[in-house]
Coordinates of C-alpha atoms and ligand atoms in Angstrom, one line a residue:
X1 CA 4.1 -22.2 3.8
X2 CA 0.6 -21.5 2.6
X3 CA -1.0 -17.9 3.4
X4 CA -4.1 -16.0 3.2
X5 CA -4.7 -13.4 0.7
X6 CA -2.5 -10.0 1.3
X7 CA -4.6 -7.5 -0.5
X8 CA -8.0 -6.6 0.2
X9 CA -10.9 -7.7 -2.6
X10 CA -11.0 -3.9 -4.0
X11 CA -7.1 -3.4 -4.4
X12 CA -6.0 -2.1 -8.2
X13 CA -3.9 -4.6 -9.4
X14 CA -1.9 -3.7 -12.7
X15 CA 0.7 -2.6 -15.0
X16 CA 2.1 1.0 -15.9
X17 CA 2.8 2.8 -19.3
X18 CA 3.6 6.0 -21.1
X19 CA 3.0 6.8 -24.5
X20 CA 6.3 8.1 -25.5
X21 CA 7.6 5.0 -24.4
X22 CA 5.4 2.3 -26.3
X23 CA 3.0 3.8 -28.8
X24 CA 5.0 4.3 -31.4
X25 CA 3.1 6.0 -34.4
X26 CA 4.6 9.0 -33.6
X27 CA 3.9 11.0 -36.9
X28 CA 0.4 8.8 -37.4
X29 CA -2.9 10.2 -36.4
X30 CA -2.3 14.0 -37.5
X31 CA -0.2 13.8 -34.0
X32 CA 2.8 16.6 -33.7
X33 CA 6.3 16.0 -32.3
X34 CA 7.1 15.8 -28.3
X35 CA 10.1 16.5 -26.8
X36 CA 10.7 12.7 -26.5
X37 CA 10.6 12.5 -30.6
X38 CA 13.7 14.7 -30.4
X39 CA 16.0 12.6 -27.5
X40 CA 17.9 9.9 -29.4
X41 CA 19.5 6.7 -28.1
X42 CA 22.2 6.1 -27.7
X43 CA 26.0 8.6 -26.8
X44 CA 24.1 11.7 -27.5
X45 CA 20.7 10.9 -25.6
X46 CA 22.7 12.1 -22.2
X47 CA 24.6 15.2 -24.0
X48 CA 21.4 15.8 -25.4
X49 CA 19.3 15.5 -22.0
X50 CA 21.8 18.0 -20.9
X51 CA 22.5 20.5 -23.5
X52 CA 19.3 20.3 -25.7
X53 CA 19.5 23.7 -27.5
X54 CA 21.3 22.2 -30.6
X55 CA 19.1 18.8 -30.5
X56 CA 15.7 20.2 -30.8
X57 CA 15.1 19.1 -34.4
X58 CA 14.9 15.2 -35.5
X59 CA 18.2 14.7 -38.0
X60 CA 18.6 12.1 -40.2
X61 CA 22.2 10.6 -38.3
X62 CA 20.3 9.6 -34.9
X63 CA 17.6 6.8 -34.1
X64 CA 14.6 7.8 -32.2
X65 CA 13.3 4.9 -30.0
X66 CA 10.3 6.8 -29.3
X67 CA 9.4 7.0 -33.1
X68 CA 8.1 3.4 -33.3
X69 CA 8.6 2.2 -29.9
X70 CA 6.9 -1.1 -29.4
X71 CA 3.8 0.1 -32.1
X72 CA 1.0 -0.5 -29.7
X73 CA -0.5 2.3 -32.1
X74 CA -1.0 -0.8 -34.3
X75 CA -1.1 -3.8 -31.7
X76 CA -3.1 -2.3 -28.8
X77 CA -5.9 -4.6 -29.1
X78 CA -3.0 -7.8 -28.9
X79 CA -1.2 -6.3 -26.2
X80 CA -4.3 -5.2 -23.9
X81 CA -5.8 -9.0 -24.8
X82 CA -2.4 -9.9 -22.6
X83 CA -2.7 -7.9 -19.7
X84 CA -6.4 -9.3 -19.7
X85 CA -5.1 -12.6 -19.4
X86 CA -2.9 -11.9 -16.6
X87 CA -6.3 -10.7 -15.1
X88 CA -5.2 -6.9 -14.6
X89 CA -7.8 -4.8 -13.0
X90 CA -6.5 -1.7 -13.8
X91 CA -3.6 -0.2 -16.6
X92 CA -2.2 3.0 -16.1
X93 CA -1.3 4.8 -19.2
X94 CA -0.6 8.0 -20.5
X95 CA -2.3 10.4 -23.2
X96 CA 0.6 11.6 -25.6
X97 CA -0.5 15.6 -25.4
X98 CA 0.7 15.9 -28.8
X99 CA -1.5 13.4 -30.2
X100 CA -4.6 15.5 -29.2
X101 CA -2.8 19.1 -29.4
X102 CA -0.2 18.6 -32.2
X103 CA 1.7 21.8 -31.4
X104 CA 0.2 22.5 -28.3
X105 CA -0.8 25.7 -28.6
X106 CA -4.2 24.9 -31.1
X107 CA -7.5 26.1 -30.2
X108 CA -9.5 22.8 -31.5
X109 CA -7.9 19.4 -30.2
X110 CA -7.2 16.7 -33.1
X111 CA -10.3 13.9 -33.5
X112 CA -8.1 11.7 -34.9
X113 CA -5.7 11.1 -31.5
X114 CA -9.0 11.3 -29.3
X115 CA -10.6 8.5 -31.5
X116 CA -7.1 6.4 -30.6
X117 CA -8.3 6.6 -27.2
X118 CA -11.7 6.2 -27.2
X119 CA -10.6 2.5 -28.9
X120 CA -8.0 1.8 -26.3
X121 CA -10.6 2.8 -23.1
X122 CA -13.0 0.5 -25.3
X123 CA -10.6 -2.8 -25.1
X124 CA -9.9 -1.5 -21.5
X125 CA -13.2 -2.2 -20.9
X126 CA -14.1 -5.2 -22.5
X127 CA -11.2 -6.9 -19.6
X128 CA -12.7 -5.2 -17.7
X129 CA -9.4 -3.2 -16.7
X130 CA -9.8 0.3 -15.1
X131 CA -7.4 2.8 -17.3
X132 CA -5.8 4.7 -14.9
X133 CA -4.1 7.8 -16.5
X134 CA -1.0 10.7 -16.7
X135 CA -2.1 13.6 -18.2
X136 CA 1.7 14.7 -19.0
X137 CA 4.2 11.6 -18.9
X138 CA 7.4 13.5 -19.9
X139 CA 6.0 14.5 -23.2
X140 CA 5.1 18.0 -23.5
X141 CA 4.6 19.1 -27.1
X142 CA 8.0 20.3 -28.9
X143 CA 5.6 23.7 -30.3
X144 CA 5.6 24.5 -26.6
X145 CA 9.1 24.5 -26.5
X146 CA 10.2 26.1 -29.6
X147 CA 7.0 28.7 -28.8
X148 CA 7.2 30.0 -25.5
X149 CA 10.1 28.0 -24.4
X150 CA 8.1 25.4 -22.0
X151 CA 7.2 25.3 -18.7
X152 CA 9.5 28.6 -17.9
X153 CA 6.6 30.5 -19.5
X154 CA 3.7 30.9 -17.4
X155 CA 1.4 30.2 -20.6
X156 CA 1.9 26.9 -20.4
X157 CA -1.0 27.1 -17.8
X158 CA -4.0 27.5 -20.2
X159 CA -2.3 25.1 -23.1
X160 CA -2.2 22.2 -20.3
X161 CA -5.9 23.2 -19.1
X162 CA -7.0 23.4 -22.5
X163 CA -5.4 19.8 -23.0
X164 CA -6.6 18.5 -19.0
X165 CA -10.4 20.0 -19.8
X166 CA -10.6 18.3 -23.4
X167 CA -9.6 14.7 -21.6
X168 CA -11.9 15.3 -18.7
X169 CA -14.9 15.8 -21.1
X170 CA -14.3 13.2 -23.4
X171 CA -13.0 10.5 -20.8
X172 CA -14.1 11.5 -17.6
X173 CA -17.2 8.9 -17.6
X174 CA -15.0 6.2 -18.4
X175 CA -11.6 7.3 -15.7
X176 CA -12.0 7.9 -12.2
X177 CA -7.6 8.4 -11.3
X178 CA -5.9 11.0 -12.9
X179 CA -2.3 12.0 -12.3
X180 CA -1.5 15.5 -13.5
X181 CA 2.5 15.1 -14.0
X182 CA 4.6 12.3 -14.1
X183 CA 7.0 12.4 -11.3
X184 CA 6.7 15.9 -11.3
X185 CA 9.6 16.2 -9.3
X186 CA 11.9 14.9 -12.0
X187 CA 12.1 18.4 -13.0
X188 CA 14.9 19.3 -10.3
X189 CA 17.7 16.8 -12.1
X190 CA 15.8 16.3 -15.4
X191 CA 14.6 19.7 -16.4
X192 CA 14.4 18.9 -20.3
X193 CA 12.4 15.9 -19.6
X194 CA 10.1 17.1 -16.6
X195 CA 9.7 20.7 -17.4
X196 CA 10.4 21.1 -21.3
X197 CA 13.3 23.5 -20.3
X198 CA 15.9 24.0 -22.5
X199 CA 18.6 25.9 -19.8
X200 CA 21.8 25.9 -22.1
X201 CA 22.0 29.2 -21.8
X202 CA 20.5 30.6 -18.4
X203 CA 22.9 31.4 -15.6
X204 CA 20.9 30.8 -12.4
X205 CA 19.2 27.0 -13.8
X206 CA 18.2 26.9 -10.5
X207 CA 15.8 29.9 -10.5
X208 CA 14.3 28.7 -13.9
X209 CA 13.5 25.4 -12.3
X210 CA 12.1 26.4 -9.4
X211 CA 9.6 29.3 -11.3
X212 CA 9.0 26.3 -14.1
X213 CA 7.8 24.0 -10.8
X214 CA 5.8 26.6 -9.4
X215 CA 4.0 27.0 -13.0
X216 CA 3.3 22.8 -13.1
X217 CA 2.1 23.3 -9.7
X218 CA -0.1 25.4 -10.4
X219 CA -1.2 24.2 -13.3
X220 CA -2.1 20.9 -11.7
X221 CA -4.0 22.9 -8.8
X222 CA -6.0 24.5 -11.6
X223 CA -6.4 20.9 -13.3
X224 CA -7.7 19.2 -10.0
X225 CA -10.2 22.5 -9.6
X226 CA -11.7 21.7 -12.8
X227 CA -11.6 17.4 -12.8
X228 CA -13.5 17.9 -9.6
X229 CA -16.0 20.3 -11.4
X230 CA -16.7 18.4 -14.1
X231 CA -16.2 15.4 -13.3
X232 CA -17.4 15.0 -8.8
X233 CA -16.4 11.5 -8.9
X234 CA -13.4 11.5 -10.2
X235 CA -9.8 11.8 -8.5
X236 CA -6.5 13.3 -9.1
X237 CA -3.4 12.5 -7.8
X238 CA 0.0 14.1 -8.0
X239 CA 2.8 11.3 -8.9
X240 CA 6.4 11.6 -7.6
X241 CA 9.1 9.6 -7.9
X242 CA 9.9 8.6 -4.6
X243 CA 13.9 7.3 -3.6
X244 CA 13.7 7.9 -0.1
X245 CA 17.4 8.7 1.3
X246 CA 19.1 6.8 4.8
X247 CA 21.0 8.6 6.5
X248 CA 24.8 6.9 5.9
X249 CA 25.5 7.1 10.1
X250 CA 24.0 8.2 13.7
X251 CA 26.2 11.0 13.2
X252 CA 23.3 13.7 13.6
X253 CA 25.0 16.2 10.4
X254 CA 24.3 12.3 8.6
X255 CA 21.0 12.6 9.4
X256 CA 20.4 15.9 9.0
X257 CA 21.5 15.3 5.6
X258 CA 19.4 12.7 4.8
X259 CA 16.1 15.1 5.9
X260 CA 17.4 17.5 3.7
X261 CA 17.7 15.0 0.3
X262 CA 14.3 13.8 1.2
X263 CA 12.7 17.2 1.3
X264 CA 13.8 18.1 -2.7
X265 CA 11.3 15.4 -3.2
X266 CA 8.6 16.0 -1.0
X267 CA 8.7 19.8 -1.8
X268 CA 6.6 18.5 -4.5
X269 CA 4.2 16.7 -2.6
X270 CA 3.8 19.0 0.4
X271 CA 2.8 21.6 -2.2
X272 CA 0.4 19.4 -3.9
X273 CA -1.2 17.3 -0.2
X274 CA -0.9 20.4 2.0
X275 CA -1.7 23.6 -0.8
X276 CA 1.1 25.4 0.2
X277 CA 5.2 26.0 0.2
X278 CA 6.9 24.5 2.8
X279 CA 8.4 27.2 5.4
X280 CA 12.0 25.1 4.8
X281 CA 12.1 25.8 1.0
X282 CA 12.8 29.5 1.9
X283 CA 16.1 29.5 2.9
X284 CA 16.8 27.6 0.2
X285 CA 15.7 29.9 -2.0
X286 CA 17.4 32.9 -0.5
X287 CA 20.9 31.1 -0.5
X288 CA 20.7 30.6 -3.8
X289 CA 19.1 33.9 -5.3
X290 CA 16.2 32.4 -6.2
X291 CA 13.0 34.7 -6.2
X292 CA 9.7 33.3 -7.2
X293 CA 6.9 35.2 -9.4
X294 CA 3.8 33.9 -7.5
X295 CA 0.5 36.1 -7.1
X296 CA -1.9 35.6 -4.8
X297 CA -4.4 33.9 -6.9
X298 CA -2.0 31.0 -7.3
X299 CA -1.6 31.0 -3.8
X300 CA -5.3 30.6 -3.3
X301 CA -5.5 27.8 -6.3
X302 CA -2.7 25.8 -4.3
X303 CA -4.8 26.1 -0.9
X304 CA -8.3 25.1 -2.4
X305 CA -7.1 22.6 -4.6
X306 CA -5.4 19.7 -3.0
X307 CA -5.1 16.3 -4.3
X308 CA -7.5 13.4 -3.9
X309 CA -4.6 10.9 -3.7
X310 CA -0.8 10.5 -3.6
X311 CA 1.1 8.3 -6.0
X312 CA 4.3 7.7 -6.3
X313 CA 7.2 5.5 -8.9
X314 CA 9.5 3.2 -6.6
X315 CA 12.8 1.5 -7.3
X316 CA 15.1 2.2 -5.3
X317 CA 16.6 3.9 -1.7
X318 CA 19.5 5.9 -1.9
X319 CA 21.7 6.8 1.2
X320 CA 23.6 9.9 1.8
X321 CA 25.7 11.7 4.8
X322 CA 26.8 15.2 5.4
X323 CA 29.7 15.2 3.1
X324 CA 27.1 14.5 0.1
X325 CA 25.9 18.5 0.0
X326 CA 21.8 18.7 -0.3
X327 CA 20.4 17.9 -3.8
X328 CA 18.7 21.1 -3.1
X329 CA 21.7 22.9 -3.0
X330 CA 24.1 20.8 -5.3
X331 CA 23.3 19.7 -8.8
X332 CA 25.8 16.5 -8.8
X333 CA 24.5 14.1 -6.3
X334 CA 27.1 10.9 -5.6
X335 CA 25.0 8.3 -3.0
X336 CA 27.2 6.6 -0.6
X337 CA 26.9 3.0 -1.0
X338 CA 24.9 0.8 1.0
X339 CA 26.7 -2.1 1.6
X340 CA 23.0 -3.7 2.6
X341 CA 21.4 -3.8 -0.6
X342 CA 21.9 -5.5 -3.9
X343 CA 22.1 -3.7 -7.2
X344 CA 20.5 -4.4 -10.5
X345 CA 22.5 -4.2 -13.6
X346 CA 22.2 -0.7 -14.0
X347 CA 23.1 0.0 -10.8
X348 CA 20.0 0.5 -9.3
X349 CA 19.8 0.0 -5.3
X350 CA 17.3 -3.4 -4.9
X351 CA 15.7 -2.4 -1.3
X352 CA 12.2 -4.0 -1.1
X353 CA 12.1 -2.7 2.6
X354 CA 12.3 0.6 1.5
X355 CA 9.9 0.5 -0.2
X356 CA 7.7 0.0 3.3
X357 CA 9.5 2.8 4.6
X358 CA 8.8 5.0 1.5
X359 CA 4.6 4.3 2.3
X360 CA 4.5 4.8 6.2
X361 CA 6.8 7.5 5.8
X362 CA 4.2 9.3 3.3
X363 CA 1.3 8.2 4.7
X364 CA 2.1 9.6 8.2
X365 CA 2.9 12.7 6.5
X366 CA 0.0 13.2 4.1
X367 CA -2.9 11.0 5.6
X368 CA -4.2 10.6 2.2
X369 CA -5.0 7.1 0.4
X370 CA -1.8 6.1 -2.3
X371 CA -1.2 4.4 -4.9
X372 CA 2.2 3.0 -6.1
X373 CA 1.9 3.5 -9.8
X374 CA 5.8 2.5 -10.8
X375 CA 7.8 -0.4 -9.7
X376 CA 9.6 -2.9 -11.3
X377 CA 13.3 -4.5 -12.5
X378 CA 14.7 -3.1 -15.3
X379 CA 17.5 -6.6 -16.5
X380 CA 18.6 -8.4 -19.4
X381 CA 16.6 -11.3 -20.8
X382 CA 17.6 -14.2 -22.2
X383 CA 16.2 -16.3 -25.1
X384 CA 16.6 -20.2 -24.5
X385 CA 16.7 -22.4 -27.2
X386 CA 12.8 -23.6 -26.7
X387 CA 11.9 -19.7 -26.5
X388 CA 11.1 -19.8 -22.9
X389 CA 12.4 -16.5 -21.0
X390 CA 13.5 -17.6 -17.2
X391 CA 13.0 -14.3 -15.5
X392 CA 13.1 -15.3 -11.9
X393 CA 14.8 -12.3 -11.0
X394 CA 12.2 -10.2 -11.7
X395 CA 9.8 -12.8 -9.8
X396 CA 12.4 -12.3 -6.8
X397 CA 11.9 -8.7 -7.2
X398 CA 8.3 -8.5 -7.5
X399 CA 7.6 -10.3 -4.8
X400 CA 10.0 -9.7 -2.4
X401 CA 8.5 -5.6 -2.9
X402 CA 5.1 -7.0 -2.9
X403 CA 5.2 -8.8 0.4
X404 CA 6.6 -5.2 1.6
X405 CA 3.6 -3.5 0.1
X406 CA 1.1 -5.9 2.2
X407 CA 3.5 -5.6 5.1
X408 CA 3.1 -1.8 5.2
X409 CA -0.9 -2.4 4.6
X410 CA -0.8 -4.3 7.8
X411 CA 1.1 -1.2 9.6
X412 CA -2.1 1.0 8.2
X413 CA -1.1 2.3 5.2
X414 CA -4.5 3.0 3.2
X415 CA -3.0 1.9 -0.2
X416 CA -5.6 2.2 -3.8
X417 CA -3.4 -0.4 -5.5
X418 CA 0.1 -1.4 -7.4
X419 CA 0.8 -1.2 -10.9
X420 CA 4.3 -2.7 -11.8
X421 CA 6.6 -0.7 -14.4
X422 CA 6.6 -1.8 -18.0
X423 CA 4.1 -4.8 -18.3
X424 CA 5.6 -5.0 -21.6
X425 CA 9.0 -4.3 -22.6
X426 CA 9.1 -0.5 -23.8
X427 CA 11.6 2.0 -24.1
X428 CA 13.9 3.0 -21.2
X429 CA 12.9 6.5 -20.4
X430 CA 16.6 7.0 -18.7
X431 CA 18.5 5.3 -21.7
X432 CA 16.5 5.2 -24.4
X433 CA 17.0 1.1 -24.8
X434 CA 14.9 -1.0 -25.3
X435 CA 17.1 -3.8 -23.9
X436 CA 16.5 -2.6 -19.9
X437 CA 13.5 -4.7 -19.9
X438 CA 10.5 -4.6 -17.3
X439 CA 8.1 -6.6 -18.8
X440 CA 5.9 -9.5 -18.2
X441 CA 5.7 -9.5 -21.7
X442 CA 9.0 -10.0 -24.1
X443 CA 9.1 -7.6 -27.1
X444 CA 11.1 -8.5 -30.0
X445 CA 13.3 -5.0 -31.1
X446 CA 16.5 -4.4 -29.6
X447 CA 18.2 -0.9 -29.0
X448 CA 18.4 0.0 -32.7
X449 CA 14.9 -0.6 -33.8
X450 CA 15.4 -4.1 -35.3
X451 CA 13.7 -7.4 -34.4
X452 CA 9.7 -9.0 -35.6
X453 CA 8.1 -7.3 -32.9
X454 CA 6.9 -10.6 -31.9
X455 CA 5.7 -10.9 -28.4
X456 CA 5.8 -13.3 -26.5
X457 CA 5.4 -14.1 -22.5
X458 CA 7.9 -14.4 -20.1
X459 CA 8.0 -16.9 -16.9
X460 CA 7.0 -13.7 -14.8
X461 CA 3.8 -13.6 -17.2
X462 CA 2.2 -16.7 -15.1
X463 CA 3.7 -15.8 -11.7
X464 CA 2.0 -12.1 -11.5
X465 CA -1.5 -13.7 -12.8
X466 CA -1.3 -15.9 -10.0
X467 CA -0.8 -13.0 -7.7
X468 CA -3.3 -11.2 -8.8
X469 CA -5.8 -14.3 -8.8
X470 CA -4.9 -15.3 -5.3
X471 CA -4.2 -11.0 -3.5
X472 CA -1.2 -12.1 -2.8
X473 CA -1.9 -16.0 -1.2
X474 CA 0.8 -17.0 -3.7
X475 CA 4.0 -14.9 -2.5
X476 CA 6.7 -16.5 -1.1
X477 CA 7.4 -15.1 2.4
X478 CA 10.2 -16.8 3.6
X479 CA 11.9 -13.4 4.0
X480 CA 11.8 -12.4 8.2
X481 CA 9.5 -9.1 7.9
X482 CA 10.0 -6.2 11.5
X483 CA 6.3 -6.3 13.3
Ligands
BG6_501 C1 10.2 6.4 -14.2 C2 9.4 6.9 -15.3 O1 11.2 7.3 -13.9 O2 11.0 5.3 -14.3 C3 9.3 6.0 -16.5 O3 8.2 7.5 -14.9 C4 10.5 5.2 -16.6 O4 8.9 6.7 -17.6 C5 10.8 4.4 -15.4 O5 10.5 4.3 -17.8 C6 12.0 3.5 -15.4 O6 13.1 4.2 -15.8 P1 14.0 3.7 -17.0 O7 15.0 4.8 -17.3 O8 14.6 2.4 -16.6 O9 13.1 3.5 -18.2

C-alpha cells in the first residue's frame, strides 16, 4: 500500500562509524597506539577483554583487526563518494584520540591526524553530509593506560579536555553534534573497552568502575561547558547503549527486577539529562562498599552542565525476572528468553518494537530531543555467482525498526535523526570479525585480514537510498503497529 513520507524534511538520515573499527592506518600519520591496537581477534580477544594486564603490548603471534581495518585512512574519498550516493545527510564518525594525541598525555596535538580530518570534513561536505561525531569511541590512548592507569585516575580529566578543546577549535565551524563517550555506559560490563581499566588485580572492580564513571562523567560535563563556550551553536549529547529490559511476568518481584536492570543504564543518562546522581544509586553503593571521591566542584559541573541532546545505540531488548539478580549488583547477567522475538545469528534479540518502547520511554523521562545514532544487523553475507549480495534480511530489519522509529515520532517523540550501524562492513567491536557484517556496502577482507579490499554494494545499498529519498514513503508497513 502506498504511504506518505514518515520523517519530517529536516530529519538526519545516515550511517555510523568509529575509527578503531574502520580506519585502519593505525601506525600512519605520527598516530600512537589505542587500547583497541592491543585487543586481538580471535580466542584471546575475550580473555584478553577480561584479563588485560598481560595483553597490553602488540606481539608478533596475534592479528590485530584494528591495525588495517577496512583502510579508509587510504579510501576515504571512495567510501564517503558511496554514502553520497545513497544520499546520506549526515555520517557520524569518530576522531581516533590517539591520532591527534599519540600518547595522550602531549602538550601540542599532532598536525598530521588533524589534517586527516580536515580532508574527511572536506569530502563530508562536498555530499553535503553533516559529520556527526564521538569524541572517545572505545579508543582511549594506550599511554593513558600504561601512565596513570586510565579512567581510574582522575587525570584523565584535563588529557580528554585538552583533546575535546583541540577538536572544538579546529572543527567546531564545520560540526554542530558532538557525543562525548560512546556508550558510556559500556563501562559497567566492558571496563577495558569503556573506561581503559585494566582491573586484574583490584579486589572491589566495582568501586573502580563506579569512581572511573564518575571521572567520564565529569569529564563530559566539563567538555559540554566548554563546546558550549566556544562553540554557542553547537550541541553535545551523551550516547548510551540502550537494551531496555521486560519484565519476564506480572509477578511484581519480575517487574521490580526489570526497573532495576534498566536503571544500570540510565544511571548514566540521569547523570548526564538531570546533572545529578540518582537518589536509587545510593543503596547500591552502600551494599556493595562502594564510596565515591566526588568534590563539590564536580558536583556543581554535573548541575550546570547538562546535555543538549540524548543519543543512544539500539539492537536489541533483553528480558529478565527476579531470579536474574540486578546487573547493578551481579556481574554475570543470563536474560531469560523471550519466546516473542527472533534472534540474529549471534544471538542477538530482533525486537523492532522495542525499539519504540526504548524512545517513549526516554523521552518521557528526559524531555530532551534524541537521536538514534546505532542500529543495525550484524549477519553473514553471501557472494552469488554474478556478485550480487541478497541481503534482505537486513532490509527486513531496517525497515521493520524504521517503521517503529516513525511510529514513536507519531506518539511525540522529538527525534534529530537515525544513523544505521556500519554503512560499510567494519570490524566487530564485540568479536573483532570482520565477517558480522552491517553494511550497505560489502568489504572484501575476512576475519584474518585477507581479501582485495574491493567494495562493492549490497541489495540493501538501493533499498536505504530509497528511504532516504522518499522519508520513509517506501517502507513496507504491512506489520499491525498499537495506536
Ligand atoms: C556498539 C558499538 O556497541 O555496537 C559499536 O558502539 C559496535 O562500536 C556495535 O560495533 C555493534 O557491535 P559489534 O560487536 O557487533 O560490532
Amino acid at each position: 500500500m502506498p504511504h506518505d513520507a514518515l520523517f519530517p524534511d529536516h530529519f538526519l538520515f545516515g550511517g555510523a562509524l568509529a575509527g578503531n573499527q574502520y580506519e585502519g592506518g593505525f601506525d600512519q600519520g605520527r598516530k600512537g597506539l589505542s587500547i583497541v591496537d592491543v585487543e586481538p581477534a580471535g580466542p584471546e580477544r575475550k580473555e584478553m577483554l577480561e584479563h588485560p594486564k598481560k595483553y597490553l603490548q602488540v606481539r608478533d603471534d596475534l592479528y590485530y583487526p584494528s591495525h588495517r581495518a577496512i583502510e579508509f585512512y587510504d579510501h576515504f574519498k571512495e567510501d564517503i563518494r558511496l554514502f553520497g550516493e545513497m544520499h546520506f545527510s549526515a555520517l557520524r564518525i569518530s576522531i581516533a584520540w590517539a591520532r591527534i594525541f599519540p600518547n595522550g598525555d602531549e602538550t601540542e596535538p599532532n598536525e598530521e591526524g588533524l589534517k586527516f580530518y580536515d580532508q574527511v570534513f572536506d569530502e563530508l561536505e562536498k555530499y553535503h553530509i553533516e559529520p556527526v561525531v564521538t569524541i572517545s569511541h572505545y579508543e582511549t590512548p594506550l599511554g593513558l593506560v600504561k601512565m596513570y592507569g586510565g579512567w581510574s585516575n582522575r587525570k584523565l580529566i584535563d588529557f580528554y579536555l585538552r583533546y575535546a578543546e583541540t577538536l572544538f577549535k579546529r572543527y567546531g565551524n564545520r560540526v554542530k553534534y558532538w557525543m562525548s563517550f560512546n556508550e558510556i555506559n559500556c563501562i559497567v560490563t566492558s571496563p577495558f573497552i569503556a573506561g581503559a581499566l585494566v582491573l586484574d588485580d583490584v579486589p572491589n572492580k566495582k568501586q573502580a568502575i563506579y569512581q572511573a564513571s564518575h571521572y567520564e562523567l565529569v569529564a563530559s560535563a566539563k567538555a559540554t561547558k566548554l563546546l558550549h563556550e566556544l562553540v554557542p551553536n553547537a550541541e553535545m549529547g551523551c550516547m548510551l547503549a540502550f537494551s531496555p529490559f521486560y519484565a519476564n511476568t506480572c509477578k511484581p518481584e519480575d517487574q521490580i527486577a526489570a526497573l532495576q536492570q534498566n536503571r544500570v543504564t540510565l544511571f548514566f543518562g540521569d547523570v548526564h539529562a538531570r546533572g545529578c546522581y540518582p537518589s536509587y544509586m545510593n543503596r547500591f553503593f552502600k551494599a556493595n562498599g562502594i564510596e565515591l571521591e566526588i568534590t563539590d566542584e564536580d558536583r556543581k559541573v554535573l548541575r550546570e552542565n547538562t546535555v543538549d541532546y540524548i543519543s543512544f545505540s539500539y539492537y536489541m531488548s533483553f528480558t529478565t525476572d527476579a531470579d536474574q539478580r540486578s546487573l547493578l549488583a551481579n556481574e554475570v547477567f543470563e536474560p531469560v528468553k523471550n519466546p516473542y522475538v527472533e534472534a540474529s545469528d549471534w544471538g542477538w534479540p530482533i525486537d523492532p518494537v522495542g525499539l519504540r518502547y526504548a524512545l517513549n520511554l526516554l523521552y518521557d523521562r528526559y524531555q530532551k530531543p534524541l537521536f538514534i545514532v546505532e542500529n543495525g544487523l550484524g549477519a553473514r553475507d553471501e557472494i552469488e555467482p554474478d556478485g550480487s549480495i541478497h541481503d534482505d534480511y537486513r532490509i527486513n530489519y531496517l525497515n521493520d525498526h524504521l517503521v517503529q522509529v516513525a511510529e514513536a515520532i507519531k506518539d511525540g517523540v522529538d527525534l534529530i535523526g537515525y544513523t544505521t550501524w556500519g554503512p560499510i562492513d567494519v570490524v566487530s567491536a564485540g568479536t573483532g570479525e570482520m565477517e558480522k557484517r552491517y553494511g550497505f556496502i560489502y568489504v572484501d577482507r575476512d576475519n584474518k585480514g585477507n581479501g582485495s579490499l574491493e567494495r562493492r554494494k549490497k541489495k540493501s545499498f538501493d533499498w536505504y537510498r530509497d528511504v532516504i529519498d522518499s522519508k520513509g514513503a517506501t517502507l513496507n508497513l504491512s506489520k499491525e503497529t498499537i495506536k
